[in-house]
Amino acid sequence: MSSVVAVVGATGAVGREMLRTLERRNFPARRVVALASERSVGKKLPFAGKELTVELLEPKAFQGVEIALFSAGASVSREYAPIAAQAGAVVIDNSSCWRMDPEVPLVVPECNPEAARVRPKGIIANPNCSTIQMVVALKPLHAAARVKHIVVSTYQATSGKGHAAVEELRAQIAEIAAGKQPTVKVFPGQMAMNLMSDWKPGQHGYSEEELKMVNETRKILCDPEIGVTPTCVRVPVVTSHSETVHVQFHRPMKASEAIELLRGAPGVVLVQGEYAPGKEPQPLLAADTDPVYVGRVRDDLAVPGAINLWVVADNLRKGAALNAVQIAEIL
Ligand code: A2P
């Protein structure tokens, strides 16, 4: 059955990727509506060999819309997701606004597709990009041995902060190459040739991003007892987040068992071999591809029965647009 699909925030980094993903996966859409702010009304966006003209995000834009993919930030979602749902659309929201609402399912199709069926508010939340790639890798291990404690450090690409952030990184690289002082507007400091934690403060000294990884992991894996110790870091990469993940289970797990569980796991490409410099999955390899790449699966040297993983995925694809479109596909 084909649907009328709206993309809210169609001109943004994730919105553009949503359009590309709908097109690439031949999503059965009768009509696609591109919505953004007044700034972008009338802009043309390429879609399926033609052009979509950007329309204004306003309540009447949702008339006849059956699926609304939102990626225009939390305040836009807070205001417009209920309006779209009221107009009869199923909202799949990429912002953080609805994720922890008990009446809104938080869905990663490889982990908890059944949750998408129960949506009392007509809204389904798309998780945080760093959480998605981690839980896709952990799901088969969790099913086998139940995850007890995760220590995760992230290396997150600038495109996760939006289009303007990528532009600023590129401009800073050019300015530094020309011997100039880099211009700082979007990031809290120089991003080129540097790394930093650039998210808003959360609680207890953790950033909001870090707390998302704690809470969303528990919700998606349906296990409120999972302990998550997160450190989130922005790196001067354009696309693809990378993560080191240390995992302890309720029973001992060997790396050899984890490797077998990960081989062929849904959404996962295992890149496993003898350690060699530069052979692990890297952001450039993952960019513009769909899978979650898992490599460097090792027994922990200090904690018997725990393992360590290296996980890389395109943050705009599996971390955002692809996951949202996959949810739309299972509706
Ligand atoms: P616009 O391009 O018109 O500003 P990114 O995360 O890459 O910065 O993109 C944010 C997306 O959200 C853009 O498509 C942007 O549209 C859209 N957006 C931001 N604020 C609003 C708003 N108040 N109403 C509609 N769209 C918005």
Short mmCIF file of C-alpha atoms and ligand atoms in Angstrom, two decimals:
data_model
loop_
_atom_site.label_atom_id
_atom_site.label_comp_id
_atom_site.label_asym_id
_atom_site.label_seq_id
_atom_site.Cartn_x
_atom_site.Cartn_y
_atom_site.Cartn_z
CA MET A 1 0.00 0.00 0.00
CA SER A 2 1.46 3.38 -0.86
CA SER A 3 1.30 6.39 1.48
CA VAL A 4 1.54 10.15 1.51
CA VAL A 5 4.75 10.97 3.36
CA ALA A 6 5.84 14.32 4.82
CA VAL A 7 9.44 15.09 5.75
CA VAL A 8 9.59 17.86 8.35
CA GLY A 9 12.99 19.58 8.31
CA ALA A 10 13.55 18.41 4.73
CA THR A 11 16.33 20.95 4.10
CA GLY A 12 18.43 19.81 7.08
CA ALA A 13 21.24 17.25 7.23
CA VAL A 14 18.95 14.43 8.39
CA GLY A 15 15.91 15.60 6.39
CA ARG A 16 17.88 15.46 3.14
CA GLU A 17 19.10 11.98 4.07
CA MET A 18 15.48 10.97 4.77
CA LEU A 19 14.54 11.97 1.21
CA ARG A 20 17.52 10.07 -0.20
CA THR A 21 16.63 7.01 1.92
CA LEU A 22 12.96 7.01 0.81
CA GLU A 23 14.18 7.17 -2.77
CA ARG A 24 16.95 4.57 -2.42
CA ARG A 25 14.66 2.05 -0.73
CA ASN A 26 11.82 2.66 -3.21
CA PHE A 27 9.54 3.48 -0.32
CA PRO A 28 5.98 3.12 -1.59
CA ALA A 29 4.99 6.79 -1.42
CA ARG A 30 2.18 8.23 -3.54
CA ARG A 31 3.36 11.72 -2.70
CA VAL A 32 6.23 13.19 -0.69
CA VAL A 33 5.83 16.59 0.95
CA ALA A 34 8.98 18.51 1.93
CA LEU A 35 8.40 20.88 4.86
CA ALA A 36 10.71 23.43 6.49
CA SER A 37 10.71 26.95 7.88
CA GLU A 38 9.80 30.16 6.06
CA ARG A 39 13.49 30.56 5.22
CA SER A 40 13.31 27.62 2.81
CA VAL A 41 9.87 27.90 1.24
CA GLY A 42 10.17 27.51 -2.53
CA LYS A 43 13.60 25.86 -2.42
CA LYS A 44 13.94 22.82 -4.69
CA LEU A 45 15.16 19.48 -3.37
CA PRO A 46 16.04 16.58 -5.67
CA PHE A 47 13.83 13.51 -5.29
CA ALA A 48 13.39 10.45 -7.50
CA GLY A 49 14.70 12.14 -10.62
CA LYS A 50 12.44 15.16 -10.09
CA GLU A 51 12.33 18.10 -7.70
CA LEU A 52 10.27 18.70 -4.59
CA THR A 53 9.38 22.30 -3.76
CA VAL A 54 9.79 23.02 -0.05
CA GLU A 55 6.54 24.05 1.64
CA LEU A 56 5.94 25.85 4.90
CA LEU A 57 5.55 23.80 8.07
CA GLU A 58 2.08 24.80 9.28
CA PRO A 59 -0.88 22.78 10.61
CA LYS A 60 -2.65 22.52 7.26
CA ALA A 61 0.47 21.02 5.66
CA PHE A 62 -0.49 17.66 7.25
CA GLN A 63 -3.83 17.32 5.47
CA GLY A 64 -3.87 13.87 3.84
CA VAL A 65 -0.42 12.95 5.23
CA GLU A 66 -0.23 9.33 6.45
CA ILE A 67 3.39 9.16 7.61
CA ALA A 68 5.29 12.21 8.92
CA LEU A 69 9.05 11.91 9.39
CA PHE A 70 10.21 14.70 11.70
CA SER A 71 13.77 16.00 11.96
CA ALA A 72 13.58 19.72 12.71
CA GLY A 73 14.60 19.74 16.37
CA ALA A 74 12.79 19.12 19.65
CA SER A 75 10.82 22.37 19.86
CA VAL A 76 9.31 21.87 16.39
CA SER A 77 8.45 18.26 17.31
CA ARG A 78 6.88 19.29 20.61
CA GLU A 79 4.56 21.68 18.81
CA TYR A 80 3.85 19.92 15.53
CA ALA A 81 4.02 16.15 16.17
CA PRO A 82 0.64 16.18 18.02
CA ILE A 83 -0.83 18.33 15.24
CA ALA A 84 0.34 15.85 12.59
CA ALA A 85 -0.93 12.89 14.66
CA GLN A 86 -4.28 14.65 15.16
CA ALA A 87 -4.51 15.09 11.37
CA GLY A 88 -4.21 11.29 11.05
CA ALA A 89 -0.50 10.80 10.35
CA VAL A 90 1.77 8.35 12.15
CA VAL A 91 4.66 10.53 13.31
CA ILE A 92 8.18 9.11 13.36
CA ASP A 93 10.15 11.69 15.29
CA ASN A 94 13.92 11.96 15.19
CA SER A 95 14.18 14.54 17.98
CA SER A 96 14.68 13.84 21.67
CA CYS A 97 11.32 15.38 22.54
CA TRP A 98 9.14 12.25 22.88
CA ARG A 99 11.68 9.47 23.40
CA MET A 100 11.20 8.90 27.10
CA ASP A 101 7.41 9.44 27.10
CA PRO A 102 5.95 6.12 28.37
CA GLU A 103 3.19 6.43 25.76
CA VAL A 104 5.65 6.77 22.89
CA PRO A 105 7.51 3.68 21.66
CA LEU A 106 11.25 4.10 21.03
CA VAL A 107 12.06 1.79 18.16
CA VAL A 108 15.07 0.21 16.49
CA PRO A 109 13.65 -2.33 14.05
CA GLU A 110 16.48 -4.84 14.65
CA CYS A 111 15.78 -4.72 18.42
CA ASN A 112 12.13 -4.05 19.27
CA PRO A 113 9.99 -3.84 16.10
CA GLU A 114 6.92 -5.03 18.03
CA ALA A 115 6.97 -1.81 20.10
CA ALA A 116 5.98 0.23 17.01
CA ARG A 117 2.52 -1.37 17.06
CA VAL A 118 1.42 0.31 20.31
CA ARG A 119 1.45 4.09 19.85
CA PRO A 120 -1.32 5.75 21.86
CA LYS A 121 -0.20 9.25 20.85
CA GLY A 122 0.29 8.36 17.18
CA ILE A 123 3.99 9.12 17.67
CA ILE A 124 6.95 6.75 17.41
CA ALA A 125 10.34 8.06 18.52
CA ASN A 126 13.55 7.43 16.62
CA PRO A 127 16.39 7.02 19.16
CA ASN A 128 19.58 9.02 19.52
CA CYS A 129 22.16 8.19 16.83
CA SER A 130 24.83 6.90 19.24
CA THR A 131 22.31 4.70 21.02
CA ILE A 132 20.97 3.16 17.80
CA GLN A 133 24.30 1.80 16.57
CA MET A 134 25.23 0.51 20.01
CA VAL A 135 21.98 -1.38 20.60
CA VAL A 136 22.03 -2.92 17.11
CA ALA A 137 25.43 -4.41 18.03
CA LEU A 138 24.35 -5.40 21.54
CA LYS A 139 20.96 -6.92 20.76
CA PRO A 140 22.20 -10.43 19.77
CA LEU A 141 24.58 -10.48 22.76
CA HIS A 142 21.84 -9.29 25.13
CA ALA A 143 19.50 -12.01 23.86
CA ALA A 144 22.15 -14.64 24.63
CA ALA A 145 23.61 -13.53 27.95
CA ARG A 146 21.71 -10.40 29.17
CA VAL A 147 23.80 -7.26 29.32
CA LYS A 148 24.60 -6.10 32.83
CA HIS A 149 26.94 -3.11 32.43
CA ILE A 150 28.19 -1.11 29.44
CA VAL A 151 31.09 1.37 29.43
CA VAL A 152 30.88 3.34 26.19
CA SER A 153 32.96 6.19 24.75
CA THR A 154 31.84 7.85 21.55
CA TYR A 155 33.67 9.63 18.74
CA GLN A 156 30.79 11.53 17.13
CA ALA A 157 30.73 13.19 13.73
CA THR A 158 29.89 16.86 13.29
CA SER A 159 26.92 16.16 10.98
CA GLY A 160 25.07 14.98 14.10
CA LYS A 161 24.98 18.64 15.09
CA GLY A 162 23.37 19.65 11.79
CA HIS A 163 24.24 21.17 8.46
CA ALA A 164 25.63 24.41 9.90
CA ALA A 165 28.10 22.49 12.08
CA VAL A 166 29.57 20.66 9.08
CA GLU A 167 29.90 23.96 7.22
CA GLU A 168 31.72 25.46 10.20
CA LEU A 169 34.14 22.51 10.43
CA ARG A 170 34.97 22.82 6.71
CA ALA A 171 35.42 26.59 7.04
CA GLN A 172 37.68 26.17 10.09
CA ILE A 173 39.86 23.63 8.23
CA ALA A 174 40.24 26.10 5.33
CA GLU A 175 40.96 28.99 7.70
CA ILE A 176 43.62 27.02 9.58
CA ALA A 177 45.23 25.90 6.28
CA ALA A 178 45.38 29.58 5.26
CA GLY A 179 47.05 30.47 8.55
CA LYS A 180 43.98 32.32 9.85
CA GLN A 181 42.22 32.16 13.20
CA PRO A 182 39.22 29.79 12.81
CA THR A 183 35.74 31.35 13.10
CA VAL A 184 33.69 29.88 15.95
CA LYS A 185 29.89 30.24 15.90
CA VAL A 186 28.17 26.84 16.02
CA PHE A 187 30.66 24.89 18.16
CA PRO A 188 31.67 26.05 21.61
CA GLY A 189 35.29 26.34 20.40
CA GLN A 190 37.68 25.32 17.61
CA MET A 191 36.47 21.95 16.22
CA ALA A 192 39.03 21.47 13.45
CA MET A 193 42.16 19.62 14.71
CA ASN A 194 40.47 19.25 18.08
CA LEU A 195 37.77 17.28 19.91
CA MET A 196 35.35 18.27 22.63
CA SER A 197 32.12 17.48 24.46
CA ASP A 198 29.74 19.99 22.93
CA TRP A 199 26.31 18.90 24.22
CA LYS A 200 24.14 20.71 26.73
CA PRO A 201 24.65 19.85 30.40
CA GLY A 202 22.51 17.02 31.75
CA GLN A 203 22.79 15.99 35.40
CA HIS A 204 25.48 14.74 37.78
CA GLY A 205 28.24 16.11 35.51
CA TYR A 206 27.00 14.17 32.46
CA SER A 207 25.88 15.80 29.20
CA GLU A 208 22.33 15.40 27.87
CA GLU A 209 23.76 13.20 25.11
CA GLU A 210 25.36 10.86 27.67
CA LEU A 211 22.13 10.56 29.65
CA LYS A 212 20.25 9.75 26.44
CA MET A 213 22.54 6.76 25.97
CA VAL A 214 21.74 5.57 29.51
CA ASN A 215 17.96 5.93 29.35
CA GLU A 216 17.31 5.03 25.72
CA THR A 217 19.40 1.83 25.89
CA ARG A 218 17.28 0.58 28.79
CA LYS A 219 14.03 1.44 27.02
CA ILE A 220 14.95 -0.15 23.66
CA LEU A 221 16.44 -3.31 25.16
CA CYS A 222 13.49 -3.48 27.62
CA ASP A 223 15.79 -3.88 30.61
CA PRO A 224 15.74 -1.09 33.21
CA GLU A 225 18.59 -2.72 35.14
CA ILE A 226 21.24 -2.29 32.44
CA GLY A 227 24.03 -0.03 33.73
CA VAL A 228 25.48 2.40 31.19
CA THR A 229 28.63 4.47 31.82
CA PRO A 230 28.85 6.92 28.89
CA THR A 231 31.38 9.50 27.70
CA CYS A 232 30.35 11.34 24.52
CA VAL A 233 32.91 13.23 22.46
CA ARG A 234 32.62 15.20 19.21
CA VAL A 235 35.46 14.65 16.74
CA PRO A 236 36.34 16.53 13.53
CA VAL A 237 34.77 13.88 11.29
CA VAL A 238 31.93 14.80 8.91
CA THR A 239 29.94 11.54 8.84
CA SER A 240 29.79 8.35 10.98
CA HIS A 241 29.99 7.92 14.71
CA SER A 242 32.47 5.46 16.25
CA GLU A 243 32.27 3.89 19.71
CA THR A 244 34.36 1.80 22.05
CA VAL A 245 32.02 -0.44 24.02
CA HIS A 246 32.99 -2.54 27.05
CA VAL A 247 30.22 -5.00 27.95
CA GLN A 248 29.68 -7.16 31.03
CA PHE A 249 26.93 -9.78 31.09
CA HIS A 250 24.91 -11.71 33.65
CA ARG A 251 27.02 -14.75 32.68
CA PRO A 252 30.55 -14.86 31.25
CA MET A 253 30.82 -14.26 27.49
CA LYS A 254 33.92 -15.05 25.43
CA ALA A 255 34.87 -12.96 22.42
CA SER A 256 34.66 -16.13 20.30
CA GLU A 257 30.98 -16.55 21.26
CA ALA A 258 30.27 -12.86 20.63
CA ILE A 259 31.84 -13.14 17.18
CA GLU A 260 29.53 -16.04 16.29
CA LEU A 261 26.50 -14.15 17.61
CA LEU A 262 27.42 -11.01 15.65
CA ARG A 263 28.13 -12.84 12.39
CA GLY A 264 24.96 -12.35 10.33
CA ALA A 265 23.13 -10.47 13.10
CA PRO A 266 20.46 -8.14 11.64
CA GLY A 267 21.91 -4.82 10.54
CA VAL A 268 25.47 -5.79 11.54
CA VAL A 269 28.55 -6.26 9.37
CA LEU A 270 31.29 -7.96 11.36
CA VAL A 271 34.80 -6.85 10.36
CA GLN A 272 36.89 -9.19 12.42
CA GLY A 273 40.45 -10.35 11.88
CA GLU A 274 43.84 -10.31 13.57
CA TYR A 275 44.62 -6.83 14.86
CA ALA A 276 46.47 -4.83 12.20
CA PRO A 277 46.95 -1.06 12.03
CA GLY A 278 44.23 0.71 10.06
CA LYS A 279 42.17 -2.42 9.43
CA GLU A 280 39.30 -1.76 11.82
CA PRO A 281 36.02 -0.26 10.58
CA GLN A 282 36.45 3.49 10.20
CA PRO A 283 34.09 6.44 9.71
CA LEU A 284 35.09 6.88 6.07
CA LEU A 285 34.23 3.23 5.35
CA ALA A 286 30.84 3.53 7.04
CA ALA A 287 29.84 6.89 5.51
CA ASP A 288 27.02 6.62 2.95
CA THR A 289 26.36 2.98 3.80
CA ASP A 290 23.59 1.32 5.83
CA PRO A 291 25.20 -1.25 8.19
CA VAL A 292 26.46 -1.02 11.73
CA TYR A 293 30.08 -2.20 11.48
CA VAL A 294 31.45 -4.12 14.46
CA GLY A 295 35.14 -4.92 14.80
CA ARG A 296 37.89 -5.46 17.35
CA VAL A 297 35.80 -7.96 19.33
CA ARG A 298 38.11 -8.87 22.21
CA ASP A 299 38.03 -10.57 25.59
CA ASP A 300 38.58 -7.92 28.23
CA LEU A 301 42.01 -8.34 29.82
CA ALA A 302 40.94 -7.19 33.30
CA VAL A 303 37.33 -8.31 33.69
CA PRO A 304 36.86 -12.06 33.07
CA GLY A 305 33.73 -12.81 30.99
CA ALA A 306 33.46 -9.25 29.61
CA ILE A 307 34.15 -8.22 26.01
CA ASN A 308 35.17 -5.07 24.15
CA LEU A 309 33.82 -3.91 20.79
CA TRP A 310 34.46 -1.14 18.26
CA VAL A 311 31.24 -0.01 16.59
CA VAL A 312 30.97 2.38 13.63
CA ALA A 313 27.92 3.52 11.63
CA ASP A 314 26.76 6.39 9.44
CA ASN A 315 25.00 8.66 11.95
CA LEU A 316 22.75 10.22 9.32
CA ARG A 317 21.71 6.84 7.90
CA LYS A 318 21.33 4.10 10.56
CA GLY A 319 21.68 6.73 13.27
CA ALA A 320 18.75 8.74 11.94
CA ALA A 321 17.14 8.65 8.47
CA LEU A 322 17.47 4.94 7.70
CA ASN A 323 16.17 3.88 11.12
CA ALA A 324 13.18 6.23 10.69
CA VAL A 325 12.37 4.88 7.22
CA GLN A 326 12.79 1.28 8.46
CA ILE A 327 10.20 2.07 11.14
CA ALA A 328 7.88 3.42 8.43
CA GLU A 329 8.43 0.19 6.49
CA ILE A 330 7.28 -2.02 9.37
CA LEU A 331 4.11 -0.03 10.08
P1 A2P B 1 15.27 25.58 7.43
O1 A2P B 1 16.30 25.04 6.48
O2 A2P B 1 14.14 26.25 6.74
O3 A2P B 1 15.87 26.37 8.56
P2 A2P B 1 19.82 20.90 10.61
O4 A2P B 1 19.62 19.95 11.76
O5 A2P B 1 20.67 20.33 9.53
O6 A2P B 1 20.27 22.25 11.06
O7 A2P B 1 18.35 21.12 9.96
C1 A2P B 1 17.25 21.56 10.68
C2 A2P B 1 15.98 21.43 9.82
O8 A2P B 1 14.85 21.82 10.62
C3 A2P B 1 15.97 22.32 8.60
O9 A2P B 1 15.26 21.68 7.56
C4 A2P B 1 15.21 23.54 9.11
O10 A2P B 1 14.57 24.27 8.09
C5 A2P B 1 14.17 22.87 9.96
N1 A2P B 1 13.62 23.81 10.95
C6 A2P B 1 14.26 24.38 11.99
N2 A2P B 1 13.43 25.19 12.68
C7 A2P B 1 12.23 25.13 12.06
C8 A2P B 1 10.96 25.73 12.26
N3 A2P B 1 10.74 26.58 13.28
N4 A2P B 1 9.94 25.42 11.43
C9 A2P B 1 10.15 24.56 10.40
N5 A2P B 1 11.32 23.96 10.14
C10 A2P B 1 12.36 24.23 10.95
#
